[in-house]
Amino acid sequence: MDIKQLKFLIALDETRHFGRAAARCHVTQPTLSMRLRNLEEELELPLVNRGQRFEGFTAPGERVLAWARSVLAAYDGLHAEAAACRGHLVGTLRLGVVPLSSFDPLPMLQRLHQQHPNLRFELSSLSSEQILEQLGSNRLDIGVSYLEQLDSERFESLTLSETHMGLLFDQRHFEFGEQALSWETLTELPLGLLTSGMHFRQSIDHNFHSRGLNPKPLLQTDAVHQLVQAVHGGMCCAIMPLEGGLDALTEHLRLQPIEQASTLAPLGLIMRRSAPRSALAEACFALYQQSMADS
């Protein structure tokens, strides 16, 4: 067994296709298939359900896959840790961020890249549940998520600034003056909202329902870019993070403050407590703490 076999296994899980997994790993498909069969023979277990195409993992395969992720994370972490001990950061920092986060991670990543040019980044938009699950399984180094009911025994966190809400609109189609908008006013507008169940939408619903209001959104979607496109086309207005910078995407978009509008729970920068813990995550925490001390 070697690291490459485990990488092949993980690539197959992420692509769900033998050919794409082989291309990702820069090998031929027969080579990938042969190495995976060698792994099965060594473990004396069937790992992959094969037909004319990939049909998923066997039950033992799913369990081996979880171990493969842990082993590969430890392998990558060992190299990152050794480099950190030499005063350098190398590897790929994997960051997960909840949709419509008011925290912009790019300045932090830019500073890390300036200090450590060999560092690379993977940035994913994930739900709160996905972020915690992937932090726990070492598929993420760090997360930006809501701190509501966070298990402080498993995760360490730094609280970010409170997320306030504003109304995103296209000034070619709507005009609201200079005053902050009331929630009552919003019920009279064609609204586009994220689908129910998403944390930001739960905060929106709470703000409406706690005032006895029942809006009827014109559009609901789980894709932020589609929501912004609908606003830009004049189809609707959308409740978004006030500090999210979405109004800078085009010259026509504006964000109007909403009275007494904030999310139910604060955002936080989160990493796992238990070993193996990413040296890259620790560097992010230290950089953010330093930036707060300097501001």
CSV table of N, CA and C in Angstrom, one decimal, residues 126-286:
chain,number,residue,atom,x,y,z
A,126,LEU,N,-20.0,26.0,1.4
A,126,LEU,CA,-20.6,24.9,2.0
A,126,LEU,C,-21.6,25.3,3.1
A,127,SER,N,-22.5,24.4,3.4
A,127,SER,CA,-23.4,24.7,4.5
A,127,SER,C,-22.6,24.6,5.9
A,128,SER,N,-23.2,25.0,6.9
A,128,SER,CA,-22.6,24.9,8.3
A,128,SER,C,-22.3,23.5,8.6
A,129,GLU,N,-23.3,22.6,8.3
A,129,GLU,CA,-23.2,21.2,8.7
A,129,GLU,C,-22.0,20.6,7.9
A,130,GLN,N,-21.9,20.9,6.6
A,130,GLN,CA,-20.8,20.4,5.8
A,130,GLN,C,-19.5,20.8,6.3
A,131,ILE,N,-19.4,22.1,6.7
A,131,ILE,CA,-18.1,22.6,7.2
A,131,ILE,C,-17.6,21.9,8.4
A,132,LEU,N,-18.5,21.7,9.4
A,132,LEU,CA,-18.1,21.0,10.6
A,132,LEU,C,-17.8,19.5,10.3
A,133,GLU,N,-18.5,18.9,9.4
A,133,GLU,CA,-18.3,17.5,9.1
A,133,GLU,C,-16.9,17.4,8.4
A,134,GLN,N,-16.6,18.3,7.5
A,134,GLN,CA,-15.4,18.2,6.8
A,134,GLN,C,-14.2,18.6,7.6
A,135,LEU,N,-14.4,19.5,8.6
A,135,LEU,CA,-13.3,19.8,9.5
A,135,LEU,C,-13.0,18.6,10.4
A,136,GLY,N,-14.1,18.0,10.8
A,136,GLY,CA,-13.9,16.8,11.7
A,136,GLY,C,-13.2,15.6,11.0
A,137,SER,N,-13.4,15.5,9.6
A,137,SER,CA,-12.8,14.4,8.9
A,137,SER,C,-11.5,14.8,8.2
A,138,ASN,N,-11.0,16.0,8.5
A,138,ASN,CA,-9.7,16.5,7.9
A,138,ASN,C,-9.8,16.8,6.4
A,139,ARG,N,-11.0,17.0,5.9
A,139,ARG,CA,-11.1,17.4,4.5
A,139,ARG,C,-11.0,18.9,4.3
A,140,LEU,N,-11.2,19.7,5.4
A,140,LEU,CA,-11.0,21.1,5.4
A,140,LEU,C,-10.0,21.4,6.5
A,141,ASP,N,-9.2,22.5,6.3
A,141,ASP,CA,-8.3,23.0,7.3
A,141,ASP,C,-9.0,24.0,8.2
A,142,ILE,N,-9.8,24.8,7.6
A,142,ILE,CA,-10.4,25.9,8.4
A,142,ILE,C,-11.8,26.2,7.8
A,143,GLY,N,-12.7,26.7,8.6
A,143,GLY,CA,-14.0,27.1,8.1
A,143,GLY,C,-14.5,28.4,8.6
A,144,VAL,N,-15.3,29.1,7.9
A,144,VAL,CA,-16.0,30.3,8.3
A,144,VAL,C,-17.5,29.9,8.3
A,145,SER,N,-18.0,29.8,9.6
A,145,SER,CA,-19.4,29.3,9.7
A,145,SER,C,-20.0,29.9,11.0
A,146,TYR,N,-21.3,29.7,11.2
A,146,TYR,CA,-22.0,30.2,12.4
A,146,TYR,C,-21.6,29.4,13.6
A,147,LEU,N,-21.5,30.1,14.7
A,147,LEU,CA,-21.1,29.5,16.0
A,147,LEU,C,-22.2,29.0,16.8
A,148,GLU,N,-23.4,29.0,16.3
A,148,GLU,CA,-24.6,28.5,17.0
A,148,GLU,C,-24.4,27.0,17.3
A,149,GLN,N,-24.4,26.6,18.6
A,149,GLN,CA,-24.3,25.2,19.0
A,149,GLN,C,-23.0,24.6,18.6
A,150,LEU,N,-21.9,25.3,18.5
A,150,LEU,CA,-20.6,24.8,18.1
A,150,LEU,C,-20.1,23.9,19.3
A,151,ASP,N,-19.6,22.7,19.0
A,151,ASP,CA,-19.0,21.9,20.0
A,151,ASP,C,-17.6,22.3,20.3
A,152,SER,N,-17.5,23.1,21.4
A,152,SER,CA,-16.2,23.7,21.7
A,152,SER,C,-15.2,22.7,22.2
A,153,GLU,N,-15.6,21.4,22.5
A,153,GLU,CA,-14.6,20.4,22.8
A,153,GLU,C,-13.9,19.9,21.6
A,154,ARG,N,-14.6,20.0,20.4
A,154,ARG,CA,-14.0,19.4,19.2
A,154,ARG,C,-13.4,20.5,18.3
A,155,PHE,N,-13.9,21.8,18.5
A,155,PHE,CA,-13.5,22.8,17.6
A,155,PHE,C,-13.1,24.1,18.4
A,156,GLU,N,-12.1,24.8,17.8
A,156,GLU,CA,-11.6,26.1,18.4
A,156,GLU,C,-12.2,27.1,17.4
A,157,SER,N,-12.5,28.3,18.0
A,157,SER,CA,-13.1,29.3,17.1
A,157,SER,C,-12.7,30.7,17.5
A,158,LEU,N,-12.7,31.6,16.6
A,158,LEU,CA,-12.5,33.0,16.8
A,158,LEU,C,-13.8,33.7,16.3
A,159,THR,N,-14.5,34.5,17.1
A,159,THR,CA,-15.7,35.2,16.7
A,159,THR,C,-15.4,36.3,15.7
A,160,LEU,N,-16.1,36.4,14.6
A,160,LEU,CA,-15.9,37.4,13.6
A,160,LEU,C,-17.0,38.5,13.9
A,161,SER,N,-16.9,39.6,13.2
A,161,SER,CA,-17.9,40.7,13.4
A,161,SER,C,-19.3,40.3,13.1
A,162,GLU,N,-20.2,40.9,13.8
A,162,GLU,CA,-21.7,40.6,13.6
A,162,GLU,C,-22.1,40.9,12.1
A,163,THR,N,-22.9,40.0,11.6
A,163,THR,CA,-23.4,40.1,10.2
A,163,THR,C,-24.7,40.9,10.2
A,164,HIS,N,-24.7,42.1,9.6
A,164,HIS,CA,-25.9,42.9,9.4
A,164,HIS,C,-26.5,42.7,8.0
A,165,MET,N,-27.8,42.9,7.9
A,165,MET,CA,-28.4,42.7,6.6
A,165,MET,C,-28.8,44.0,5.9
A,166,GLY,N,-28.8,44.0,4.6
A,166,GLY,CA,-29.2,45.1,3.8
A,166,GLY,C,-30.0,44.6,2.6
A,167,LEU,N,-30.7,45.5,1.9
A,167,LEU,CA,-31.4,45.1,0.7
A,167,LEU,C,-30.6,45.4,-0.5
A,168,LEU,N,-30.3,44.4,-1.3
A,168,LEU,CA,-29.6,44.6,-2.6
A,168,LEU,C,-30.6,44.8,-3.7
A,169,PHE,N,-30.4,45.9,-4.4
A,169,PHE,CA,-31.3,46.2,-5.5
A,169,PHE,C,-30.5,46.9,-6.6
A,170,ASP,N,-31.1,47.0,-7.8
A,170,ASP,CA,-30.5,47.6,-9.0
A,170,ASP,C,-31.2,49.0,-9.1
A,171,GLN,N,-30.4,50.0,-9.0
A,171,GLN,CA,-31.0,51.4,-9.0
A,171,GLN,C,-31.6,51.8,-10.3
A,172,ARG,N,-31.4,51.0,-11.3
A,172,ARG,CA,-32.2,51.3,-12.6
A,172,ARG,C,-33.6,51.0,-12.5
A,173,HIS,N,-34.0,50.1,-11.5
A,173,HIS,CA,-35.3,49.6,-11.4
A,173,HIS,C,-36.0,50.0,-10.0
A,174,PHE,N,-35.2,50.3,-9.0
A,174,PHE,CA,-35.8,50.6,-7.7
A,174,PHE,C,-35.0,51.8,-7.1
A,175,GLU,N,-35.7,52.6,-6.2
A,175,GLU,CA,-35.1,53.7,-5.5
A,175,GLU,C,-35.7,53.8,-4.2
A,176,PHE,N,-34.9,53.9,-3.1
A,176,PHE,CA,-35.4,53.9,-1.7
A,176,PHE,C,-34.9,55.1,-0.9
A,177,GLY,N,-34.3,56.1,-1.5
A,177,GLY,CA,-33.9,57.2,-0.7
A,177,GLY,C,-32.6,56.9,0.2
A,178,GLU,N,-32.5,57.5,1.3
A,178,GLU,CA,-31.3,57.4,2.1
A,178,GLU,C,-31.6,56.6,3.5
A,179,GLN,N,-32.8,56.5,3.9
A,179,GLN,CA,-33.1,56.0,5.2
A,179,GLN,C,-33.1,54.4,5.2
A,180,ALA,N,-32.8,53.9,6.4
A,180,ALA,CA,-32.8,52.4,6.5
A,180,ALA,C,-34.2,51.9,6.3
A,181,LEU,N,-34.4,50.8,5.7
A,181,LEU,CA,-35.7,50.2,5.4
A,181,LEU,C,-36.3,49.4,6.5
A,182,SER,N,-37.6,49.5,6.7
A,182,SER,CA,-38.2,48.7,7.7
A,182,SER,C,-38.6,47.3,7.1
A,183,TRP,N,-38.8,46.3,8.0
A,183,TRP,CA,-39.2,45.0,7.6
A,183,TRP,C,-40.6,45.0,7.0
A,184,GLU,N,-41.4,45.9,7.4
A,184,GLU,CA,-42.8,46.1,6.9
A,184,GLU,C,-42.7,46.5,5.4
A,185,THR,N,-41.8,47.4,5.1
A,185,THR,CA,-41.6,47.9,3.7
A,185,THR,C,-41.2,46.7,2.8
A,186,LEU,N,-40.3,45.8,3.3
A,186,LEU,CA,-39.8,44.8,2.5
A,186,LEU,C,-40.9,43.8,2.0
A,187,THR,N,-42.0,43.7,2.8
A,187,THR,CA,-43.1,42.7,2.5
A,187,THR,C,-43.8,43.2,1.2
A,188,GLU,N,-43.7,44.5,0.9
A,188,GLU,CA,-44.4,45.1,-0.3
A,188,GLU,C,-43.5,45.0,-1.5
A,189,LEU,N,-42.3,44.4,-1.4
A,189,LEU,CA,-41.4,44.4,-2.6
A,189,LEU,C,-41.4,43.0,-3.2
A,190,PRO,N,-41.0,42.9,-4.5
A,190,PRO,CA,-40.7,41.6,-5.1
A,190,PRO,C,-39.4,41.1,-4.5
A,191,LEU,N,-39.4,40.1,-3.7
A,191,LEU,CA,-38.2,39.6,-3.0
A,191,LEU,C,-37.7,38.3,-3.6
A,192,GLY,N,-36.4,38.3,-3.7
A,192,GLY,CA,-35.7,37.0,-4.0
A,192,GLY,C,-35.0,36.6,-2.8
A,193,LEU,N,-35.1,35.3,-2.4
A,193,LEU,CA,-34.5,34.8,-1.1
A,193,LEU,C,-33.8,33.5,-1.4
A,194,LEU,N,-32.9,33.2,-0.6
A,194,LEU,CA,-32.3,31.8,-0.5
A,194,LEU,C,-33.4,30.8,-0.1
A,195,THR,N,-33.3,29.6,-0.4
A,195,THR,CA,-34.3,28.6,-0.1
A,195,THR,C,-34.3,28.4,1.4
A,196,SER,N,-35.4,28.0,1.9
A,196,SER,CA,-35.6,27.7,3.4
A,196,SER,C,-34.6,26.6,3.8
A,197,GLY,N,-34.2,26.6,5.0
A,197,GLY,CA,-33.2,25.7,5.5
A,197,GLY,C,-31.8,26.2,5.6
A,198,MET,N,-31.5,27.1,4.7
A,198,MET,CA,-30.1,27.7,4.7
A,198,MET,C,-30.1,28.7,5.9
A,199,HIS,N,-29.0,28.8,6.6
A,199,HIS,CA,-28.9,29.5,7.8
A,199,HIS,C,-29.2,31.0,7.6
A,200,PHE,N,-28.7,31.6,6.6
A,200,PHE,CA,-29.0,33.0,6.3
A,200,PHE,C,-30.5,33.3,6.1
A,201,ARG,N,-31.2,32.3,5.4
A,201,ARG,CA,-32.6,32.4,5.2
A,201,ARG,C,-33.4,32.3,6.6
A,202,GLN,N,-32.9,31.4,7.4
A,202,GLN,CA,-33.5,31.2,8.8
A,202,GLN,C,-33.5,32.5,9.5
A,203,SER,N,-32.4,33.3,9.4
A,203,SER,CA,-32.3,34.6,10.1
A,203,SER,C,-33.3,35.6,9.5
A,204,ILE,N,-33.4,35.5,8.2
A,204,ILE,CA,-34.4,36.4,7.5
A,204,ILE,C,-35.8,36.1,8.0
A,205,ASP,N,-36.2,34.8,8.0
A,205,ASP,CA,-37.5,34.4,8.4
A,205,ASP,C,-37.8,34.8,9.8
A,206,HIS,N,-36.8,34.7,10.7
A,206,HIS,CA,-37.0,35.0,12.1
A,206,HIS,C,-37.3,36.5,12.2
A,207,ASN,N,-36.6,37.4,11.5
A,207,ASN,CA,-36.8,38.8,11.5
A,207,ASN,C,-38.2,39.2,11.0
A,208,PHE,N,-38.7,38.5,10.0
A,208,PHE,CA,-40.1,38.7,9.6
A,208,PHE,C,-41.1,38.2,10.6
A,209,HIS,N,-41.0,37.0,11.0
A,209,HIS,CA,-42.0,36.3,11.8
A,209,HIS,C,-42.1,36.9,13.2
A,210,SER,N,-40.9,37.4,13.7
A,210,SER,CA,-40.9,38.0,15.1
A,210,SER,C,-41.7,39.3,15.1
A,211,ARG,N,-41.9,39.8,13.9
A,211,ARG,CA,-42.7,41.1,13.7
A,211,ARG,C,-44.1,40.8,13.2
A,212,GLY,N,-44.5,39.6,13.2
A,212,GLY,CA,-45.8,39.2,12.7
A,212,GLY,C,-46.0,39.4,11.2
A,213,LEU,N,-44.9,39.3,10.4
A,213,LEU,CA,-44.9,39.5,9.0
A,213,LEU,C,-44.8,38.2,8.3
A,214,ASN,N,-45.4,38.1,7.1
A,214,ASN,CA,-45.4,36.8,6.3
A,214,ASN,C,-45.1,37.2,4.9
A,215,PRO,N,-43.9,37.4,4.5
A,215,PRO,CA,-43.6,37.7,3.1
A,215,PRO,C,-43.8,36.6,2.1
A,216,LYS,N,-44.1,36.9,0.9
A,216,LYS,CA,-44.3,35.9,-0.2
A,216,LYS,C,-43.2,36.2,-1.3
A,217,PRO,N,-42.1,35.5,-1.1
A,217,PRO,CA,-41.0,35.8,-2.1
A,217,PRO,C,-41.4,35.5,-3.5
A,218,LEU,N,-40.9,36.3,-4.4
A,218,LEU,CA,-41.2,36.1,-5.9
A,218,LEU,C,-40.2,34.9,-6.4
A,219,LEU,N,-39.0,34.9,-5.8
A,219,LEU,CA,-38.0,33.9,-6.3
A,219,LEU,C,-37.3,33.3,-5.1
A,220,GLN,N,-37.1,32.0,-5.1
A,220,GLN,CA,-36.3,31.3,-4.1
A,220,GLN,C,-35.3,30.4,-4.9
A,221,THR,N,-34.0,30.5,-4.4
A,221,THR,CA,-33.0,29.7,-5.0
A,221,THR,C,-31.9,29.4,-4.0
A,222,ASP,N,-31.2,28.3,-4.2
A,222,ASP,CA,-30.0,27.9,-3.4
A,222,ASP,C,-28.7,28.4,-4.0
A,223,ALA,N,-28.8,29.2,-5.1
A,223,ALA,CA,-27.6,29.6,-5.8
A,223,ALA,C,-27.5,31.2,-5.6
A,224,VAL,N,-26.5,31.6,-4.9
A,224,VAL,CA,-26.3,33.1,-4.7
A,224,VAL,C,-26.1,33.8,-6.0
A,225,HIS,N,-25.4,33.3,-7.0
A,225,HIS,CA,-25.1,34.0,-8.2
A,225,HIS,C,-26.4,34.2,-9.0
A,226,GLN,N,-27.3,33.2,-8.9
A,226,GLN,CA,-28.6,33.4,-9.6
A,226,GLN,C,-29.5,34.5,-9.0
A,227,LEU,N,-29.4,34.5,-7.7
A,227,LEU,CA,-30.1,35.6,-7.0
A,227,LEU,C,-29.6,37.0,-7.3
A,228,VAL,N,-28.3,37.1,-7.4
A,228,VAL,CA,-27.7,38.4,-7.8
A,228,VAL,C,-28.0,38.7,-9.3
A,229,GLN,N,-28.1,37.7,-10.1
A,229,GLN,CA,-28.4,37.9,-11.5
A,229,GLN,C,-29.9,38.4,-11.6
A,230,ALA,N,-30.8,37.8,-10.8
A,230,ALA,CA,-32.2,38.3,-10.8
A,230,ALA,C,-32.3,39.7,-10.3
A,231,VAL,N,-31.5,40.1,-9.3
A,231,VAL,CA,-31.6,41.5,-8.9
A,231,VAL,C,-31.0,42.4,-9.9
A,232,HIS,N,-30.0,42.0,-10.6
A,232,HIS,CA,-29.4,42.9,-11.6
A,232,HIS,C,-30.3,43.0,-12.8
A,233,GLY,N,-31.1,42.0,-13.1
A,233,GLY,CA,-32.1,42.1,-14.2
A,233,GLY,C,-33.3,42.9,-13.8
A,234,GLY,N,-33.5,43.3,-12.5
A,234,GLY,CA,-34.6,44.1,-12.1
A,234,GLY,C,-35.8,43.2,-11.7
A,235,MET,N,-35.7,41.9,-11.7
A,235,MET,CA,-36.8,41.0,-11.4
A,235,MET,C,-37.2,41.1,-9.9
A,236,CYS,N,-36.2,41.4,-9.0
A,236,CYS,CA,-36.5,41.4,-7.6
A,236,CYS,C,-35.4,42.1,-6.9
A,237,CYS,N,-35.6,42.3,-5.5
A,237,CYS,CA,-34.6,42.7,-4.6
A,237,CYS,C,-34.3,41.6,-3.7
A,238,ALA,N,-33.1,41.6,-3.0
A,238,ALA,CA,-32.7,40.5,-2.2
A,238,ALA,C,-32.1,41.0,-0.9
A,239,ILE,N,-32.4,40.3,0.2
A,239,ILE,CA,-31.8,40.6,1.5
A,239,ILE,C,-30.4,39.9,1.5
A,240,MET,N,-29.4,40.7,1.7
A,240,MET,CA,-28.0,40.2,1.7
A,240,MET,C,-27.2,40.7,2.8
A,241,PRO,N,-26.0,40.2,3.1
A,241,PRO,CA,-25.1,40.8,4.1
A,241,PRO,C,-24.8,42.2,3.7
A,242,LEU,N,-24.9,43.1,4.7
A,242,LEU,CA,-24.7,44.6,4.4
A,242,LEU,C,-23.2,44.8,4.0
A,243,GLU,N,-22.3,44.1,4.7
A,243,GLU,CA,-20.9,44.3,4.5
A,243,GLU,C,-20.3,43.3,3.5
A,244,GLY,N,-21.1,42.6,2.7
A,244,GLY,CA,-20.6,41.6,1.8
A,244,GLY,C,-20.0,42.0,0.5
A,245,GLY,N,-20.1,43.3,0.2
A,245,GLY,CA,-19.4,43.8,-1.0
A,245,GLY,C,-20.2,43.5,-2.3
A,246,LEU,N,-21.4,43.0,-2.2
A,246,LEU,CA,-22.1,42.6,-3.5
A,246,LEU,C,-22.5,43.8,-4.3
A,247,ASP,N,-22.6,45.0,-3.7
A,247,ASP,CA,-23.0,46.2,-4.4
A,247,ASP,C,-21.8,46.7,-5.3
A,248,ALA,N,-20.6,46.1,-5.1
A,248,ALA,CA,-19.5,46.6,-5.9
A,248,ALA,C,-19.3,45.7,-7.1
A,249,LEU,N,-20.2,44.8,-7.3
A,249,LEU,CA,-20.1,43.9,-8.5
A,249,LEU,C,-20.3,44.7,-9.8
A,250,THR,N,-21.3,45.6,-9.8
A,250,THR,CA,-21.6,46.4,-11.0
A,250,THR,C,-21.9,47.8,-10.5
A,251,GLU,N,-21.9,48.8,-11.4
A,251,GLU,CA,-22.1,50.2,-11.0
A,251,GLU,C,-23.6,50.4,-10.6
A,252,HIS,N,-24.5,49.5,-11.0
A,252,HIS,CA,-25.9,49.7,-10.8
A,252,HIS,C,-26.4,49.1,-9.5
A,253,LEU,N,-25.7,48.2,-8.8
A,253,LEU,CA,-26.2,47.6,-7.6
A,253,LEU,C,-26.0,48.5,-6.4
A,254,ARG,N,-26.9,48.4,-5.5
A,254,ARG,CA,-26.8,49.2,-4.2
A,254,ARG,C,-27.3,48.3,-3.1
A,255,LEU,N,-26.7,48.6,-1.9
A,255,LEU,CA,-27.2,47.9,-0.7
A,255,LEU,C,-27.7,48.9,0.3
A,256,GLN,N,-29.0,48.8,0.6
A,256,GLN,CA,-29.6,49.7,1.6
A,256,GLN,C,-29.8,49.1,2.9
A,257,PRO,N,-29.3,49.7,4.0
A,257,PRO,CA,-29.5,49.1,5.3
A,257,PRO,C,-30.9,48.8,5.7
A,258,ILE,N,-31.1,47.8,6.5
A,258,ILE,CA,-32.4,47.4,7.0
A,258,ILE,C,-32.4,47.6,8.5
A,259,GLU,N,-33.5,48.2,9.1
A,259,GLU,CA,-33.5,48.5,10.5
A,259,GLU,C,-33.5,47.2,11.3
A,260,GLN,N,-32.6,47.2,12.4
A,260,GLN,CA,-32.5,46.1,13.3
A,260,GLN,C,-32.4,44.7,12.6
A,261,ALA,N,-31.5,44.6,11.8
A,261,ALA,CA,-31.3,43.4,11.0
A,261,ALA,C,-30.0,42.8,11.1
A,262,SER,N,-29.9,41.6,11.8
A,262,SER,CA,-28.7,40.9,11.9
A,262,SER,C,-29.0,39.4,12.0
A,263,THR,N,-28.0,38.6,11.7
A,263,THR,CA,-28.2,37.1,11.7
A,263,THR,C,-28.4,36.6,13.2
A,264,LEU,N,-29.0,35.4,13.3
A,264,LEU,CA,-29.3,34.8,14.6
A,264,LEU,C,-28.1,34.5,15.4
A,265,ALA,N,-27.0,34.1,14.7
A,265,ALA,CA,-25.8,33.7,15.4
A,265,ALA,C,-24.6,34.3,14.7
A,266,PRO,N,-23.5,34.6,15.5
A,266,PRO,CA,-22.3,35.2,14.9
A,266,PRO,C,-21.6,34.2,14.1
A,267,LEU,N,-20.8,34.8,13.1
A,267,LEU,CA,-19.9,34.0,12.4
A,267,LEU,C,-18.6,33.8,13.1
A,268,GLY,N,-17.9,32.7,12.8
A,268,GLY,CA,-16.6,32.5,13.4
A,268,GLY,C,-15.6,31.8,12.5
A,269,LEU,N,-14.3,32.0,12.8
A,269,LEU,CA,-13.3,31.2,12.1
A,269,LEU,C,-13.1,30.0,12.9
A,270,ILE,N,-13.1,28.8,12.3
A,270,ILE,CA,-13.2,27.5,13.1
A,270,ILE,C,-12.1,26.6,12.6
A,271,MET,N,-11.4,25.9,13.5
A,271,MET,CA,-10.6,24.8,13.2
A,271,MET,C,-10.7,23.7,14.2
A,272,ARG,N,-10.3,22.5,13.9
A,272,ARG,CA,-10.4,21.4,14.8
A,272,ARG,C,-9.4,21.5,16.0
A,273,ARG,N,-9.7,21.0,17.1
A,273,ARG,CA,-8.8,21.0,18.3
A,273,ARG,C,-7.8,19.8,18.3
A,274,SER,N,-8.3,18.7,17.9
A,274,SER,CA,-7.6,17.4,18.0
A,274,SER,C,-6.5,17.3,16.9
A,275,ALA,N,-5.5,16.5,17.3
A,275,ALA,CA,-4.4,16.2,16.3
A,275,ALA,C,-4.9,15.1,15.4
A,276,PRO,N,-4.4,15.1,14.1
A,276,PRO,CA,-3.5,16.0,13.6
A,276,PRO,C,-4.2,17.3,13.2
A,277,ARG,N,-3.7,18.5,13.7
A,277,ARG,CA,-4.3,19.7,13.3
A,277,ARG,C,-3.4,20.5,12.4
A,278,SER,N,-4.0,21.1,11.4
A,278,SER,CA,-3.3,21.7,10.3
A,278,SER,C,-2.4,22.9,10.7
A,279,ALA,N,-1.1,22.9,10.4
A,279,ALA,CA,-0.3,24.1,10.6
A,279,ALA,C,-0.8,25.3,9.8
A,280,LEU,N,-1.4,25.0,8.7
A,280,LEU,CA,-2.0,26.1,7.8
A,280,LEU,C,-3.1,26.8,8.5
A,281,ALA,N,-4.0,26.0,9.2
A,281,ALA,CA,-5.1,26.5,10.0
A,281,ALA,C,-4.6,27.4,11.1
A,282,GLU,N,-3.6,26.9,11.8
A,282,GLU,CA,-3.0,27.7,12.9
A,282,GLU,C,-2.4,29.0,12.4
A,283,ALA,N,-1.8,29.0,11.2
A,283,ALA,CA,-1.3,30.2,10.6
A,283,ALA,C,-2.4,31.2,10.3
A,284,CYS,N,-3.6,30.7,9.8
A,284,CYS,CA,-4.7,31.6,9.6
A,284,CYS,C,-5.2,32.2,10.9
A,285,PHE,N,-5.3,31.4,11.9
A,285,PHE,CA,-5.8,31.9,13.2
A,285,PHE,C,-4.8,33.0,13.7
A,286,ALA,N,-3.5,32.7,13.6
A,286,ALA,CA,-2.6,33.7,14.1
A,286,ALA,C,-2.6,35.0,13.3
